[in-house]
Each structure stands twice: as C-alpha cells, then as structure tokens.
Coordinates of C-alpha atoms in Angstrom, one line a residue:
Chain A
M1 CA 104.6 71.8 109.3
P2 CA 103.5 75.3 108.5
E3 CA 100.8 76.9 110.6
S4 CA 97.5 77.0 108.7
L5 CA 94.5 79.3 109.1
S6 CA 91.3 79.2 107.2
G7 CA 88.8 81.8 106.3
I8 CA 86.4 82.3 103.4
G9 CA 88.0 82.5 100.0
V10 CA 86.4 85.4 98.1
S11 CA 88.7 86.0 95.2
A12 CA 90.5 83.1 93.6
G13 CA 94.3 82.8 93.0
V14 CA 97.3 81.7 95.0
A15 CA 100.0 84.2 96.0
A16 CA 102.7 84.3 98.6
G17 CA 104.8 86.9 100.3
P18 CA 105.6 88.6 103.6
L19 CA 102.6 89.5 105.6
L20 CA 102.2 93.2 106.7
R21 CA 99.4 94.6 108.7
I22 CA 97.6 97.9 108.6
A23 CA 99.3 99.3 111.7
A24 CA 97.1 99.9 114.7
A25 CA 97.0 103.3 116.3
P26 CA 99.8 103.7 118.9
A27 CA 98.9 104.0 122.5
L28 CA 100.2 107.0 124.3
P29 CA 103.2 106.1 126.5
A30 CA 103.3 107.1 130.2
P31 CA 104.3 110.8 130.5
V32 CA 107.9 111.6 131.2
P33 CA 109.3 114.8 132.7
V34 CA 110.8 117.3 130.3
T35 CA 114.2 118.7 131.1
D36 CA 115.0 120.6 127.8
A37 CA 111.7 122.3 126.6
G38 CA 113.4 123.7 123.6
A39 CA 114.6 120.3 122.4
E40 CA 111.2 118.7 123.2
V41 CA 109.4 121.4 121.1
E42 CA 111.8 120.6 118.2
R43 CA 111.2 116.9 118.6
A44 CA 107.4 117.5 118.4
Y45 CA 107.7 119.8 115.4
A46 CA 109.9 117.3 113.6
A47 CA 107.3 114.6 114.1
L48 CA 104.5 116.9 112.7
A49 CA 106.7 117.8 109.8
E50 CA 107.3 114.1 109.0
V51 CA 103.5 113.6 109.0
V52 CA 103.1 116.5 106.6
A53 CA 105.9 115.2 104.3
D54 CA 104.4 111.7 104.4
L55 CA 101.0 112.9 103.4
E56 CA 102.4 115.1 100.7
R57 CA 104.4 112.1 99.3
R58 CA 101.2 110.0 99.3
A59 CA 99.3 112.9 97.6
D60 CA 102.0 113.0 94.9
R61 CA 101.7 109.3 94.3
A62 CA 97.9 109.2 94.3
S63 CA 96.6 108.4 90.9
E64 CA 93.2 110.0 91.5
A65 CA 93.0 113.8 91.8
T66 CA 90.3 113.6 94.5
V67 CA 92.4 111.4 96.7
A68 CA 95.4 113.7 96.3
E69 CA 93.2 116.7 97.3
V70 CA 92.0 115.0 100.5
L71 CA 95.6 114.0 101.4
R72 CA 96.8 117.6 100.8
A73 CA 94.1 119.0 103.0
E74 CA 95.1 116.6 105.8
A75 CA 98.8 117.7 105.3
M76 CA 97.6 121.3 105.8
M77 CA 96.0 120.4 109.1
A78 CA 99.1 118.6 110.4
G79 CA 101.2 121.5 109.5
D80 CA 98.9 124.1 111.0
E81 CA 100.7 127.0 112.8
E82 CA 98.0 127.3 115.5
L83 CA 98.5 123.6 116.2
R84 CA 102.3 124.1 116.5
E85 CA 101.7 127.0 118.8
A86 CA 99.5 124.9 121.1
V87 CA 102.1 122.1 121.1
R88 CA 104.8 124.6 122.1
E89 CA 102.6 126.0 124.9
N90 CA 101.9 122.5 126.2
V91 CA 105.6 121.6 126.2
E92 CA 106.4 124.8 128.1
E93 CA 103.8 123.8 130.6
G94 CA 105.7 120.6 131.2
S95 CA 104.3 118.0 128.7
D96 CA 106.5 115.7 126.7
A97 CA 106.2 115.7 122.9
P98 CA 103.6 112.9 122.5
H99 CA 101.3 114.4 125.2
A100 CA 101.8 117.9 124.0
I101 CA 100.7 116.8 120.5
D102 CA 97.8 114.8 121.9
A103 CA 96.5 117.8 123.9
A104 CA 97.0 120.2 121.0
F105 CA 94.9 118.0 118.7
G106 CA 92.5 117.5 121.6
T107 CA 91.7 121.3 121.7
F108 CA 90.7 121.3 118.1
R109 CA 89.0 118.0 118.5
E110 CA 86.7 119.5 121.1
M111 CA 86.0 122.5 118.9
F112 CA 85.1 120.3 115.9
A113 CA 82.9 118.0 118.0
E114 CA 81.1 121.0 119.5
A115 CA 80.4 122.5 116.1
G116 CA 78.6 119.2 115.2
G117 CA 77.5 118.1 111.8
Y118 CA 80.2 117.9 109.2
L119 CA 83.0 119.0 111.5
A120 CA 82.1 116.3 114.1
E121 CA 82.7 113.7 111.3
R122 CA 86.2 115.2 110.7
V123 CA 87.2 114.4 114.3
A124 CA 88.4 111.0 113.0
D125 CA 90.8 112.9 110.7
L126 CA 92.3 114.7 113.7
D127 CA 92.7 111.5 115.6
D128 CA 94.4 109.9 112.6
L129 CA 96.9 112.8 112.3
R130 CA 97.6 112.6 116.1
D131 CA 98.2 108.9 115.8
R132 CA 100.6 109.4 112.9
A133 CA 102.6 112.0 114.8
V134 CA 102.7 109.9 118.0
A135 CA 103.8 106.9 115.9
V136 CA 106.7 108.9 114.5
L137 CA 107.8 110.0 118.0
L138 CA 107.7 106.4 119.2
G139 CA 109.5 105.0 116.2
L140 CA 106.5 103.0 115.2
P141 CA 105.1 102.5 111.7
M142 CA 102.4 105.1 110.8
P143 CA 98.9 103.8 110.8
G144 CA 97.4 103.0 107.5
V145 CA 98.4 100.8 104.5
P146 CA 102.1 100.1 104.8
Q147 CA 104.4 101.3 102.0
P148 CA 107.5 99.1 102.4
G149 CA 108.7 99.4 98.9
H150 CA 108.4 95.7 98.1
P151 CA 105.5 93.4 97.4
F152 CA 103.6 92.1 100.4
V153 CA 100.4 90.4 101.6
L154 CA 98.1 92.9 103.3
A155 CA 96.4 91.8 106.5
A156 CA 93.8 93.9 108.4
R157 CA 90.9 93.6 110.6
D158 CA 88.9 94.9 107.7
L159 CA 89.6 97.3 104.9
A160 CA 87.9 100.6 105.2
P161 CA 87.1 102.4 101.9
A162 CA 89.6 105.1 103.0
D163 CA 92.4 102.5 103.2
T164 CA 91.9 101.4 99.7
A165 CA 92.6 104.8 98.3
D166 CA 96.2 104.1 99.2
L167 CA 96.3 100.5 98.0
D168 CA 98.8 99.9 95.2
P169 CA 97.9 96.7 93.3
A170 CA 101.5 96.5 92.0
Q171 CA 102.7 96.1 95.6
V172 CA 99.9 94.1 97.2
L173 CA 100.0 90.4 96.4
A174 CA 96.9 89.3 98.3
L175 CA 94.4 90.5 100.9
V176 CA 93.5 88.8 104.2
T177 CA 91.0 90.2 106.7
E178 CA 89.9 89.0 110.1
V179 CA 86.3 89.9 109.6
G180 CA 84.1 90.5 106.5
G181 CA 82.0 88.3 104.3
P182 CA 81.8 87.3 100.6
T183 CA 80.3 90.6 99.7
S184 CA 82.3 92.9 101.9
H185 CA 84.2 95.9 100.6
T186 CA 87.4 93.8 100.8
A187 CA 86.0 91.0 98.6
I188 CA 84.7 93.4 96.0
L189 CA 87.9 95.3 95.9
A190 CA 90.0 92.2 95.6
R191 CA 88.0 90.9 92.7
A192 CA 88.1 94.2 90.9
L193 CA 91.9 94.3 91.3
G194 CA 92.3 90.6 90.5
L195 CA 94.0 89.9 93.9
P196 CA 93.5 86.7 95.8
A197 CA 91.6 87.4 99.0
V198 CA 90.5 85.6 102.1
V199 CA 88.0 87.1 104.6
A200 CA 86.7 86.1 108.0
C201 CA 90.1 84.6 108.7
R202 CA 90.4 84.4 112.5
G203 CA 93.9 84.7 113.9
V204 CA 95.5 86.4 110.9
L205 CA 96.4 89.4 113.0
G206 CA 98.3 87.1 115.3
I207 CA 100.8 86.1 112.6
P208 CA 104.1 87.9 113.2
E209 CA 104.7 90.9 110.9
G210 CA 106.9 90.0 108.0
S211 CA 106.2 86.2 108.1
L212 CA 106.0 84.5 104.7
V213 CA 102.5 83.4 104.0
Q214 CA 100.7 81.7 101.2
V215 CA 97.1 82.8 100.5
D216 CA 94.7 80.6 98.5
G217 CA 91.8 82.8 97.5
A218 CA 89.7 79.8 96.3
S219 CA 90.0 77.5 99.3
G220 CA 90.3 80.2 101.9
Q221 CA 93.6 78.7 103.3
V222 CA 96.3 81.0 104.7
E223 CA 99.5 79.1 105.4
V224 CA 102.5 80.4 107.3
G225 CA 105.9 79.0 106.5
T226 CA 109.5 79.9 105.5
E227 CA 109.3 77.7 102.5
F228 CA 107.1 80.0 100.5
S229 CA 108.7 82.2 98.0
V230 CA 107.2 85.5 97.0
R231 CA 104.9 85.1 94.0
R232 CA 102.0 86.8 92.4
A233 CA 98.8 85.0 91.5
E234 CA 99.0 84.0 87.9
N235 CA 96.2 85.2 85.7
R236 CA 95.2 81.8 84.6
V237 CA 94.6 81.8 80.9
M238 CA 91.4 79.8 80.3
T239 CA 90.9 77.8 77.1
E240 CA 89.8 80.6 75.0
I241 CA 86.3 80.5 73.8
S242 CA 85.8 84.0 72.3
G243 CA 82.8 85.8 70.9
P244 CA 79.5 86.9 72.5
G245 CA 78.0 84.8 75.3
R246 CA 75.7 82.1 74.2
T247 CA 74.4 78.6 75.1
S248 CA 75.4 75.6 73.0
D249 CA 72.3 76.2 70.8
G250 CA 72.9 79.9 70.4
H251 CA 70.6 81.5 73.0
A252 CA 72.4 84.8 73.7
V253 CA 73.4 85.9 77.2
K254 CA 75.3 89.1 77.0
L255 CA 78.6 89.0 78.9
L256 CA 79.5 92.4 80.4
A257 CA 82.1 93.8 82.7
N258 CA 81.8 95.7 86.0
V259 CA 84.1 98.8 86.1
G260 CA 84.7 101.6 88.5
S261 CA 86.6 103.9 86.2
A262 CA 88.3 104.1 82.8
K263 CA 91.3 102.3 84.3
N264 CA 89.3 99.1 84.4
V265 CA 88.3 99.2 80.7
P266 CA 91.5 97.6 79.2
A267 CA 90.9 94.5 81.4
A268 CA 87.3 94.4 80.2
D269 CA 88.5 94.6 76.6
Q270 CA 91.1 91.9 77.1
A271 CA 88.4 89.6 78.4
H272 CA 86.2 90.4 75.3
A273 CA 83.4 92.0 77.3
E274 CA 80.5 92.9 75.2
G275 CA 80.0 96.1 77.1
I276 CA 79.8 97.4 80.6
G277 CA 77.0 96.0 82.7
L278 CA 77.8 98.0 85.9
F279 CA 79.7 101.2 85.9
R280 CA 79.9 102.2 89.5
T281 CA 80.1 105.9 90.0
E282 CA 80.7 106.1 93.7
L283 CA 84.5 105.8 93.4
L284 CA 84.5 109.4 92.2
F285 CA 82.5 110.4 95.3
L286 CA 84.4 108.3 97.8
D287 CA 86.5 110.1 100.4
R288 CA 85.2 113.4 99.2
T289 CA 84.2 116.2 101.5
S290 CA 82.4 118.0 98.8
E291 CA 80.4 116.7 95.8
P292 CA 82.4 116.4 92.6
S293 CA 81.5 119.1 90.2
R294 CA 79.4 118.5 87.1
D295 CA 82.4 119.0 84.8
E296 CA 84.5 116.7 86.9
Q297 CA 81.8 114.0 86.6
I298 CA 81.5 114.6 82.8
T299 CA 85.2 114.0 82.4
A300 CA 85.2 110.8 84.3
Y301 CA 82.1 109.4 82.6
R302 CA 83.2 110.4 79.1
E303 CA 86.4 108.5 79.5
V304 CA 84.6 105.3 80.0
F305 CA 81.9 106.0 77.3
R306 CA 84.5 106.9 74.7
A307 CA 86.4 103.7 75.3
M308 CA 83.1 101.8 74.9
A309 CA 81.9 103.4 71.6
G310 CA 79.4 101.2 69.8
R311 CA 78.9 99.1 73.0
R312 CA 76.5 99.1 75.9
V313 CA 77.4 100.9 79.1
V314 CA 75.1 100.6 82.1
I315 CA 75.9 103.3 84.5
R316 CA 74.6 103.3 88.0
T317 CA 73.8 106.5 89.8
L318 CA 75.5 107.2 93.1
D319 CA 75.2 104.2 95.5
A320 CA 76.1 105.7 98.9
G321 CA 75.1 105.0 102.4
A322 CA 75.4 102.0 104.6
D323 CA 78.9 100.4 104.1
K324 CA 79.7 103.3 101.8
P325 CA 79.2 106.5 103.8
L326 CA 80.2 109.7 102.0
P327 CA 81.3 112.6 104.1
F328 CA 79.7 115.3 101.9
L329 CA 76.2 113.8 102.4
H330 CA 76.4 114.6 106.1
Q331 CA 74.4 111.5 107.0
E332 CA 74.4 111.2 110.8
G333 CA 72.4 109.3 113.3
E334 CA 71.0 106.6 111.0
P335 CA 69.6 104.0 113.4
N336 CA 70.6 101.2 110.9
P337 CA 72.4 102.5 107.8
A338 CA 71.8 99.3 105.8
L339 CA 68.0 99.9 106.2
G340 CA 68.3 103.6 106.0
V341 CA 68.8 106.4 103.5
R342 CA 71.1 104.9 100.9
G343 CA 71.2 104.5 97.1
L344 CA 68.3 106.3 95.4
R345 CA 66.9 107.2 98.8
V346 CA 69.6 109.9 99.1
A347 CA 67.7 111.8 96.4
R348 CA 64.8 112.3 98.9
Q349 CA 67.1 114.5 100.9
R350 CA 69.5 115.8 98.3
P351 CA 67.6 115.7 94.9
Q352 CA 70.2 117.9 93.3
V353 CA 73.0 115.3 93.7
L354 CA 70.9 113.0 91.4
T355 CA 69.9 115.7 88.9
T356 CA 73.5 116.9 88.6
Q357 CA 74.7 113.4 88.1
L358 CA 72.1 112.7 85.4
A359 CA 72.9 115.9 83.6
A360 CA 76.6 115.0 83.7
I361 CA 75.9 111.5 82.4
A362 CA 73.8 113.0 79.5
A363 CA 76.4 115.5 78.7
A364 CA 79.2 112.9 78.8
A365 CA 77.3 110.4 76.7
G366 CA 76.8 113.2 74.0
D367 CA 78.9 112.2 71.0
T368 CA 80.8 109.3 72.4
G369 CA 78.9 106.7 70.4
A370 CA 78.4 104.4 73.5
D371 CA 74.9 103.0 74.1
V372 CA 74.4 104.5 77.6
W373 CA 71.8 103.0 79.9
V374 CA 71.2 104.5 83.4
M375 CA 70.0 102.7 86.5
A376 CA 69.4 103.5 90.1
P377 CA 70.3 101.5 93.2
M378 CA 68.0 100.6 96.1
V379 CA 64.7 101.0 94.4
S380 CA 61.8 99.4 96.3
T381 CA 58.6 100.7 94.8
L382 CA 56.8 101.4 91.6
A383 CA 56.6 105.1 92.6
E384 CA 60.4 105.3 93.0
A385 CA 61.0 103.6 89.7
T386 CA 58.5 105.9 88.0
E387 CA 60.1 109.0 89.4
F388 CA 63.6 107.9 88.5
A389 CA 62.6 107.0 85.0
A390 CA 61.1 110.4 84.6
A391 CA 64.2 112.1 85.8
V392 CA 66.4 110.1 83.4
H393 CA 64.2 110.9 80.5
E394 CA 64.1 114.6 81.5
A395 CA 67.9 114.6 81.5
G396 CA 67.7 113.5 77.8
L397 CA 68.8 109.9 78.4
P398 CA 66.8 107.3 76.6
R399 CA 67.2 104.1 78.7
A400 CA 66.2 104.0 82.4
G401 CA 66.4 100.9 84.6
V402 CA 66.5 100.0 88.2
M403 CA 68.4 97.6 90.3
I404 CA 66.7 94.8 92.1
E405 CA 68.3 94.7 95.5
V406 CA 65.2 94.6 97.8
P407 CA 62.8 91.7 97.8
A408 CA 59.8 94.0 97.4
A409 CA 61.2 95.2 94.1
A410 CA 61.8 91.6 92.9
L411 CA 58.2 90.6 93.8
R412 CA 56.9 93.5 91.8
A413 CA 59.3 93.1 88.8
A414 CA 56.4 93.0 86.3
D415 CA 55.1 96.3 87.7
L416 CA 58.5 98.0 87.5
L417 CA 59.0 96.9 83.9
R418 CA 55.9 98.9 82.9
V419 CA 57.8 102.1 83.7
V420 CA 61.5 101.2 83.1
D421 CA 63.4 99.7 80.2
F422 CA 65.4 97.1 82.1
L423 CA 66.2 95.5 85.5
S424 CA 69.6 94.6 86.9
I425 CA 69.7 92.3 89.9
G426 CA 72.3 93.1 92.5
T427 CA 72.6 89.7 94.2
N428 CA 74.8 90.9 97.0
D429 CA 72.3 93.3 98.5
L430 CA 69.3 91.1 97.5
S431 CA 70.8 88.3 99.6
Q432 CA 71.4 90.6 102.5
Y433 CA 67.8 91.9 102.5
T434 CA 66.2 88.6 101.7
F435 CA 67.9 86.7 104.5
A436 CA 68.2 89.7 106.9
A437 CA 71.9 88.9 107.0
D438 CA 74.5 91.7 107.1
R439 CA 76.9 91.5 104.2
M440 CA 79.8 92.1 106.5
C441 CA 78.9 89.3 108.8
G442 CA 81.3 86.4 108.1
D443 CA 79.4 84.1 110.5
L444 CA 76.4 84.3 108.3
A445 CA 78.2 83.4 105.1
E446 CA 75.9 80.5 104.3
L447 CA 72.9 82.8 104.3
L448 CA 74.7 85.1 101.8
D449 CA 75.4 82.2 99.5
Y450 CA 73.8 83.1 96.1
W451 CA 72.9 79.5 95.5
Q452 CA 70.2 79.9 98.2
P453 CA 67.0 78.7 96.5
A454 CA 65.0 81.6 97.9
L455 CA 67.4 84.1 96.2
L456 CA 67.2 82.1 92.9
Q457 CA 63.4 82.1 93.2
L458 CA 63.4 85.9 93.4
V459 CA 65.8 86.1 90.4
G460 CA 63.3 83.8 88.6
I461 CA 60.4 86.2 89.2
C462 CA 62.4 89.0 87.6
G463 CA 63.4 86.7 84.7
E464 CA 59.8 85.7 84.1
A465 CA 58.7 89.4 84.1
G466 CA 61.5 90.2 81.7
R467 CA 60.4 87.4 79.3
A468 CA 56.8 88.6 79.4
A469 CA 57.7 92.2 78.8
G470 CA 60.4 91.5 76.3
K471 CA 62.8 93.6 78.3
P472 CA 66.3 92.7 79.4
I473 CA 67.1 91.4 82.9
G474 CA 70.7 91.5 84.1
V475 CA 72.6 90.2 87.0
C476 CA 75.5 92.4 88.1
G477 CA 76.2 91.0 91.6
E478 CA 78.9 88.5 92.5
A479 CA 76.6 85.7 91.5
A480 CA 77.2 86.6 87.9
A481 CA 80.9 85.7 88.2
D482 CA 80.2 82.1 89.3
A483 CA 80.7 80.0 86.2
A484 CA 78.6 77.1 87.5
L485 CA 75.7 79.4 88.2
A486 CA 75.7 81.0 84.8
P487 CA 73.5 78.4 83.1
V488 CA 71.0 78.5 86.0
L489 CA 70.7 82.3 85.7
A490 CA 70.3 82.0 82.0
G491 CA 67.5 79.4 82.6
L492 CA 65.8 81.7 85.1
G493 CA 65.5 84.3 82.3
V494 CA 68.5 86.5 82.9
S495 CA 69.7 88.0 79.6
S496 CA 73.0 89.5 80.7
L497 CA 75.7 88.8 83.2
S498 CA 78.1 91.5 84.4
M499 CA 81.2 90.6 86.4
S500 CA 84.8 91.4 87.1
P501 CA 86.6 90.9 83.8
R502 CA 88.7 88.0 85.2
A503 CA 85.6 85.9 85.5
L504 CA 84.4 86.4 81.9
S505 CA 86.1 83.6 80.1
G506 CA 85.1 81.0 82.7
V507 CA 81.4 82.1 82.5
R508 CA 81.5 82.1 78.7
A509 CA 82.9 78.6 78.7
S510 CA 80.3 77.3 81.2
L511 CA 77.4 78.8 79.2
A512 CA 78.6 77.2 76.0
R513 CA 78.4 73.7 77.6
Y514 CA 74.5 73.7 77.9
S515 CA 71.6 74.2 75.6
Y516 CA 69.0 76.7 76.6
A517 CA 66.5 73.9 77.4
E518 CA 69.1 72.4 79.7
C519 CA 69.6 75.8 81.4
R520 CA 65.9 76.0 82.1
R521 CA 65.9 72.5 83.5
L522 CA 68.9 73.3 85.8
A523 CA 67.1 76.5 86.9
E524 CA 64.0 74.5 87.9
L525 CA 66.2 72.0 89.9
A526 CA 68.1 74.7 91.7
V527 CA 65.0 76.6 92.7
A528 CA 63.3 73.4 93.9
A529 CA 66.4 72.4 96.0
P530 CA 66.0 72.4 99.8
D531 CA 69.2 74.4 100.4
A532 CA 72.2 76.0 98.7
A533 CA 74.5 73.0 99.0
T534 CA 71.9 70.7 97.2
A535 CA 71.3 73.4 94.6
R536 CA 75.0 73.4 93.8
K537 CA 75.1 69.6 93.7
V538 CA 72.2 69.1 91.3
V539 CA 73.7 71.5 88.8
S540 CA 77.3 70.1 88.8
Chain B
M1 CA 92.5 148.0 111.8
S2 CA 90.5 147.5 108.6
T3 CA 87.7 145.0 108.4
R4 CA 85.4 143.4 105.8
T5 CA 82.2 141.5 106.6
V6 CA 81.0 139.0 104.0
A7 CA 78.6 136.1 103.8
V8 CA 80.2 132.8 103.0
G9 CA 79.2 131.9 99.4
S10 CA 80.3 128.3 99.1
A11 CA 77.6 125.7 99.1
S12 CA 79.2 123.4 101.6
G13 CA 80.3 126.4 103.8
L14 CA 83.8 127.1 104.8
H15 CA 84.7 123.4 104.8
A16 CA 87.1 121.1 103.0
R17 CA 87.9 122.5 99.6
P18 CA 86.7 126.1 100.1
A19 CA 88.5 126.3 103.4
K20 CA 91.7 125.0 101.8
I21 CA 91.5 127.5 99.0
F22 CA 90.8 130.4 101.4
V23 CA 93.6 129.4 103.9
E24 CA 96.1 129.1 101.0
A25 CA 95.2 132.5 99.8
A26 CA 95.4 134.0 103.3
A27 CA 98.8 132.5 103.9
K28 CA 100.1 134.3 100.8
A29 CA 98.8 137.7 101.9
P30 CA 101.5 140.2 102.9
V31 CA 99.7 141.0 106.2
K32 CA 98.4 138.9 109.1
V33 CA 94.6 138.5 108.5
T34 CA 92.2 137.3 111.1
I35 CA 88.7 135.8 110.5
Q36 CA 85.9 135.9 113.0
V37 CA 82.3 134.6 113.3
A38 CA 80.1 136.8 115.4
G39 CA 80.3 135.9 119.0
K40 CA 83.5 134.0 118.7
K41 CA 87.1 135.2 119.0
P42 CA 89.0 136.1 115.8
V43 CA 91.4 133.4 114.6
P44 CA 94.3 133.5 112.1
A45 CA 93.0 133.1 108.6
K46 CA 96.0 131.1 107.6
S47 CA 95.3 128.3 110.1
M48 CA 93.4 125.5 108.4
L49 CA 92.3 124.0 111.7
S50 CA 91.0 127.3 113.2
V51 CA 89.2 128.2 110.0
L52 CA 87.5 124.8 109.9
A53 CA 86.6 125.1 113.6
L54 CA 84.6 128.3 112.8
G55 CA 82.0 125.9 111.4
A56 CA 80.9 128.7 109.0
K57 CA 78.1 127.5 106.7
Q58 CA 76.9 129.0 103.4
G59 CA 75.4 132.5 104.3
T60 CA 77.3 132.7 107.6
E61 CA 78.7 136.2 108.0
V62 CA 82.4 136.4 108.8
T63 CA 84.5 139.4 109.5
L64 CA 88.1 139.7 108.2
A65 CA 90.5 142.1 109.8
A66 CA 94.1 143.2 109.1
D67 CA 96.5 146.0 109.7
G68 CA 99.5 147.4 107.8
D69 CA 100.7 147.8 104.2
G70 CA 98.6 146.0 101.7
A71 CA 95.8 145.3 104.2
E72 CA 93.1 146.9 102.1
Q73 CA 93.9 145.0 99.0
A74 CA 94.4 141.7 100.9
L75 CA 91.1 142.1 102.6
N76 CA 89.3 142.9 99.3
D77 CA 90.8 139.9 97.6
L78 CA 90.0 137.5 100.5
A79 CA 86.5 138.8 100.9
A80 CA 85.8 138.4 97.2
L81 CA 87.1 134.8 97.5
L82 CA 84.8 134.0 100.4
A83 CA 81.8 135.4 98.6
R84 CA 82.3 133.1 95.7
D85 CA 80.9 129.5 95.6
L86 CA 84.2 127.7 95.7
D87 CA 82.5 124.4 95.6
A88 CA 81.2 125.2 92.1
D89 CA 84.6 126.2 90.8
D90 CA 86.6 123.7 88.9
A91 CA 90.0 122.6 90.0

C-alpha cells in the first residue's frame, strides 16, 4: 500500500513524477584546520565561480528580461573582487573555505544592514549567495527551485514569489506545499500555469527526495509509491459549448480570462474568452529593485492590448504589498502588511508610481483597438474611488473601476458606482477581510471558502447596486472559476466572470444549464444557507 | 591623483540597476578608480558589493579618484554616468 498524505486541492488535475524539494540552506559544517592555504583559496574561488556561472546560466534561460537582470546583478555580487579578496584574507588567517566565505559575506552583510533601508532588504540576497557557495563546497544541491533536466513534482514549505521566477512549467508536473491556503501564491500560480496543486499538505517535506508521487489537485491526495509512472495532467477537453456566456434563456454573463502577460493570451483565446477580466500588472514589477520604466510598461501592456483588439481588457493597477512585497517600494516596518499600505494605498506614499502606470496604460492602449478598462485594487472609500477615477480620466482613459476586496467597499457599492464605471469583486481578499482570516492560513480554509453565505451576501449587495445603476459588476477572484457557483453569482447580479482560461468551458457549460430565474432562486437559497457546506448542497 | 566630485543623479540612488551600470563601466576603465562618500573610506569602483554598501542616494555627493594614463578621461566618463538618472534610461 502506498503512503498517502492529504492536503487541500487547489488546482485540479492528476499528475505523477519524482518529487524534488526546494533545497534548504545548508548548515555550516564544523571548522577544520587548513594545511594548504593556497589550495583552500582556490577551492573557495571555484565555489564562487560556480555560483556566478549558475546564476548566469539561469539569467540566459530566463524568459523575462527583468528576471534576467536581477540574476545578472546577483552574479556580479558573487563574483565581486573585494569579496574574493576578503575570502583570501580569511583563509590566510586560518579559516577553511566555507567559513572564509561565510565571514566575507558577513562583512558586507553588516555594512548593508547598517546602511538600512533598501540595502538592509538586500541582506537576504547576500545570505542566498553565501548559501549557494557553501552548498557547492559541501557537494549539496544549491538552494532554490531544482533544475534536474527532467520533469518533476515540486515540493516546498511554501513558494515565494522569487522562486516562481525560476519555475519552468515544461519541467514541473505539479506543486505541493506544506503550508498555504486556497488563495495563496502557490494556488494562484498553479491555476495560472494549469498545474495540479495541493497546499497545506503536512508531511510532504518528509517524503524522500526522488520518490515517485501522484498528486491529485482536486481531492488534495498525495500518494507515494513505486507503481506511479511519470505523467502530466491532461487538459481535460470539456464537451464544447462555445460562444459567449449565457444562461439557458439567454441572459448574458461575460466570460473573461485572467492573465499576467501576453504569454497567457493564447490560452485565453483557445478557451474562447470574450476578453480579459483581470490583467495583473504586478508580474512586471515583481523581483524588481527599481520601478519598470514607462516605456517598458508600455511595451508589456501593448502586447496584451494588441492581442485583444476589439475585445475588453480590464487592467489592474499595481497590486503590491502584503504577500506581494516589492523591493523598490522600500516598505519596511509594516505592523501587519495585509492591513497596511498595499494596492491603491501605495499611491498615498508614491503617487508617481500610479501616474506613471496610468500614463503607460493610456499610451499603450492608443491604437490597439482593445476596449481598455482600468481598475484599482484595495479601494475602501468613496474618496479613494473618486480620486482614482479622476486620475484615470486625467490620463485620458475612459473607463475607471475599482475592485471590491474590503467589506467597507462592498457595503457602499452603490455610492462607489456614482463615481466609477464598474466594480470587480476580488473574492480572495474579500474573504480574507470579511472573515479576518489570513489567505495563507491553511488551518482556516473553511473560513476562506467562497461559498460562505456572508461573502455571497456582500457580492449580492454589489450586484444589486450594479443592477440599479445599470453598470457592470464582475468577479475576478477564484470564486469565478467554480462552475457550480457560476449560476449563483449570475443570480446575485454579477455580469461578468473572469478566471484562469482552463476553467472557462466548465463555467460556460454550468451557466447554460439554468435559466436566469433559476439563477436568482439559487442565489437566494445560497445566501440564506446557514453555512458554506449547506449553500453548496442546496445548489447542487 | 585626479578626482571628480559629483552628485548621484539616479532616482533610486546608487542601487540595483544604476549600480550595475556604473560598476560595469568602472571595470572597463583602463585605470583603477575608487569611489568615496564623504566620511567613509574610498572603495574600488569596480566592486559591486562595495559600491552598493556606500548606500549613496539620489543627490549624495561621491568622489571618484584615479591615477595614471587615461585617468582624466575615465573619471570624466564615470562622473557623467553618475550624474545621469540611470533609472530613467531604457535598457
């Protein structure tokens, strides 16, 4: 009988392959006396050179220019002459190679930490470089996403945004993490890449490296056994109902796709998306130590707009902070980042980041023929919505909207619709803030369930406001990808659903099974249910 | 020993991309150039870690120094580079 672990399935599909971990940082071994200082210096230099070479290889492979640039800057640090000089001095004073390297990085570490601010944040980069060099010396795998040259299942405690820069979807079969919840970074990434994923899977890090495992991203089961053969999750072809989203009696619900860059557009097209309901712009900013220039932004946005000529593209301005910290924003000392300066709130401190981005969006939209709508994340008040709408219009963009992620904004949806053209409900964050439950906390998964009647009630308030104002209300959170929930959302007054392209055909089929009157009835039943499980049951 | 004192022009200071551009240029110079922030000791301009550790922000005055053949030209070029806003330049 194979060993079986269970977690929360967050991205459906079954795949199997050898399990590899994101290697942990190596511990420094006990110091050993050095007899041949010259040879020890050479050994240390060779390890640093291997780190440089590895970073440069990864930079060459990186598909995004910004990722490559970060990796090359790190390579420069690992190859630094002053660092080598310090290593040599340390060896000559009696240290072995690992300790000489540790101490040399330590000197710079101290200088960086002392300088504070931006440099203090770069201390982690120095530690990472040191860990890599020490790993080479000890003959251990370098920390980070493994690159074995064959397909594998990736296991980690949790995936940091930085790890994902290195993640090659052609090599990774599935993701399993020990922590995390249905809306964690891992879950969102997995759905975007179409990879099966299980989060909050206790014990996964105890599975021996290289064991064959089978991951079921729907049930959350992870089984270990020799009988599994390597296989990729099939992209299940659903019975094709094509055309725009509609109920059985023709009530339209626009079916849109979530994308992060032009690379995701072909998948959206294949799934017959009617447009883009959420174009996340933070990918362009991620792992950056400086803000991407206006022209760089224009290029990235234009690519997506061009591909969507004649269709709607809802682009979201930078959503940073909390679980998506950005080095260049120099945000330090937030007492609780999820409740801190994030999303639109960043504009309070750095208004030019927003104005530059809006100018870039306007310039990119130019002659592409796409119907470009702009929305801001983390809006809580009418004043914020008013100010944002004014900034959007000032940039020359006609359609301004806001995301509903904070209960305060949902409660005042009617107010907000007086100043903006549309609302888009981000169910992941709205759950987090409604239930005061951290998105990353696997133990609270049932509170983050988007079938929770309280969450659906807030969606209903927005839907009602939208009907009254005659303005569109979208859902672009994970809830939009749940086929069974689609008729409920439509009944609550939601006029568009935006999701990862893989989910589109299932949602389209589900909507087509119900009349609009039935959708409204299901919505009433779900909101009236005492809990999420009952809400699910009354609808199915 | 020739010197040039110049205020850092890059919006983010001598960090990340601006530091990388400057260090790469200094490494190509025919002479050994040092860079110094007032009150600290001069460090080699071609050392990425040392240049980053200066913690120079936009407007911080730094002093470049070099000796030998080509020093004047190298210092002029590097000073001009530092004065520019390298964050605003496109790759």
